[in-house]
Amino acid sequence: MIDTKLLLNDFDLVEKNLQSRNFDTASLESLRNFVANFKILKQNTESKQALQNKLSKEFGELMRSVSKGGVKDSIESKKQELDKLKEELKKDLNLVSLQETQLRDKLLNIPNLLDSKTPFGKDENDNVEIKKILSPRVFDFTPKHHYELAENNGWIDFRAGAKLAGARFSVLRGMGARLNAALIQYMLDFNYKNGFEICSVPIIVNENAMLGTGQFPKFIDDVFAIKDSNIESSLQDSNDSNLSPTHHSNNDIESKGHNFYLISTSEISLTNLYQDEIIDSNLLPIKLTAATPCFRKEAGSAGRDTRGIIRQHQFDKVELVAITTQEQSEEMQAKMVENASKLLESLELPHRLMQLCSGDIGFSARNTIDLEVWLPGQNCYREISSVSNCGDFQARRAKIRYKENGKNKLAHTLNGSSLAVGRTLVAIMENFQKQNGEIEIPKVLQKYL
């Protein structure tokens, strides 16, 4: 979430920043007024709480004076004054709780503010190329698309995937499945050598996790929901250990009637490991990596990448996540970009770095650098990783803090693909194909096979 102090103290900056994202700011003025009125309500309530404490203390002193033979005249009036204040305070506290929930629901729908390095642009056509790494191979024949190569070599069975689950599913077989597993293990090994702790995390999470990293409520229509009474009851049994999900009041989420979801990225699981925690600053930065299947409905992508495995409902991805201090996040983003780029370079895959513009950047990110791999079959670069600095946006939602010099501060969170495994498999097929349709295996992967 964005900082409400900015809405009150620098409204023009917030409005202009969000407009550069193509975000409709028509209701921003009313939100600022809501924040201002809520602030006054909280201040008045806190003043009444202080007065209640004062009156309670005075009432106690009067009662003690009576027990010692003091005057009883003022006791009843003091009691009435205190009772009246308690009633007022009860109503005010209920109103504070209600408006606090309403404010949170409003803020959950507002994207992150962009940093100064993010260029202005309307859409992906305005992204800025930073540099290219490795030159694309020059073929002396017309390179095939990955789906042709995959079917001819028996690596991917598209019909079986459709039979089992429907469109945008596939089955990896034989060398295709072996190479996919080799890529996952190689990526984890690569990340581990660069200081990232390997984690194995749940691929089913609750609403709090989805809210914490910004998937909800914005992308609720793009995730697969689970409704299972067995899961609900088992989590409810664990309530004493704070494992059960807390139902959120957002109406968009409530209307779906689900509490559990398949992750669209392991960023959700990894980042929320530190949900509602205070970390010792000496432990930062925390660097994590995980390999998981990911699930997306791909809402709004009808007709795009219908052939092959570029855009699937289920896919494997190796993720990088970092939790840092506020001062460490920019340097960490550069290191994570380098990590993903060196990984692609080790696989001998030509790629380029792209600075995303304001009109193409993700909801939770304040700055994003994409890595796009060269696909000769398509004769273009395609995204294979996005490395985003979210600043304190996710940390404010998930209450991820660190203690420094006795003071609690909001952490910064970062995430990036390292890499989308299916797209890496596509890139290997297309870049390492031979004229006879066979596919060479990159040298760094041969030991895994």
mmCIF file of C-alpha atoms in Angstrom, residues 158 160-170 313:
data_model
loop_
_atom_site.group_PDB
_atom_site.id
_atom_site.type_symbol
_atom_site.label_atom_id
_atom_site.label_comp_id
_atom_site.label_asym_id
_atom_site.label_seq_id
_atom_site.Cartn_x
_atom_site.Cartn_y
_atom_site.Cartn_z
ATOM 1 C CA PHE A 158 -0.005 -30.974 -26.456
ATOM 2 C CA ALA A 160 -2.488 -35.149 -23.894
ATOM 3 C CA GLY A 161 -2.448 -31.885 -21.950
ATOM 4 C CA ALA A 162 -5.697 -30.781 -23.575
ATOM 5 C CA LYS A 163 -7.271 -34.193 -22.917
ATOM 6 C CA LEU A 164 -6.313 -34.124 -19.237
ATOM 7 C CA ALA A 165 -7.077 -30.512 -18.385
ATOM 8 C CA GLY A 166 -8.069 -28.450 -21.423
ATOM 9 C CA ALA A 167 -6.517 -25.629 -23.425
ATOM 10 C CA ARG A 168 -3.171 -24.133 -22.346
ATOM 11 C CA PHE A 169 -2.010 -27.332 -20.656
ATOM 12 C CA SER A 170 0.647 -29.720 -21.960
ATOM 13 C CA HIS A 313 -2.202 -22.148 -17.162
#
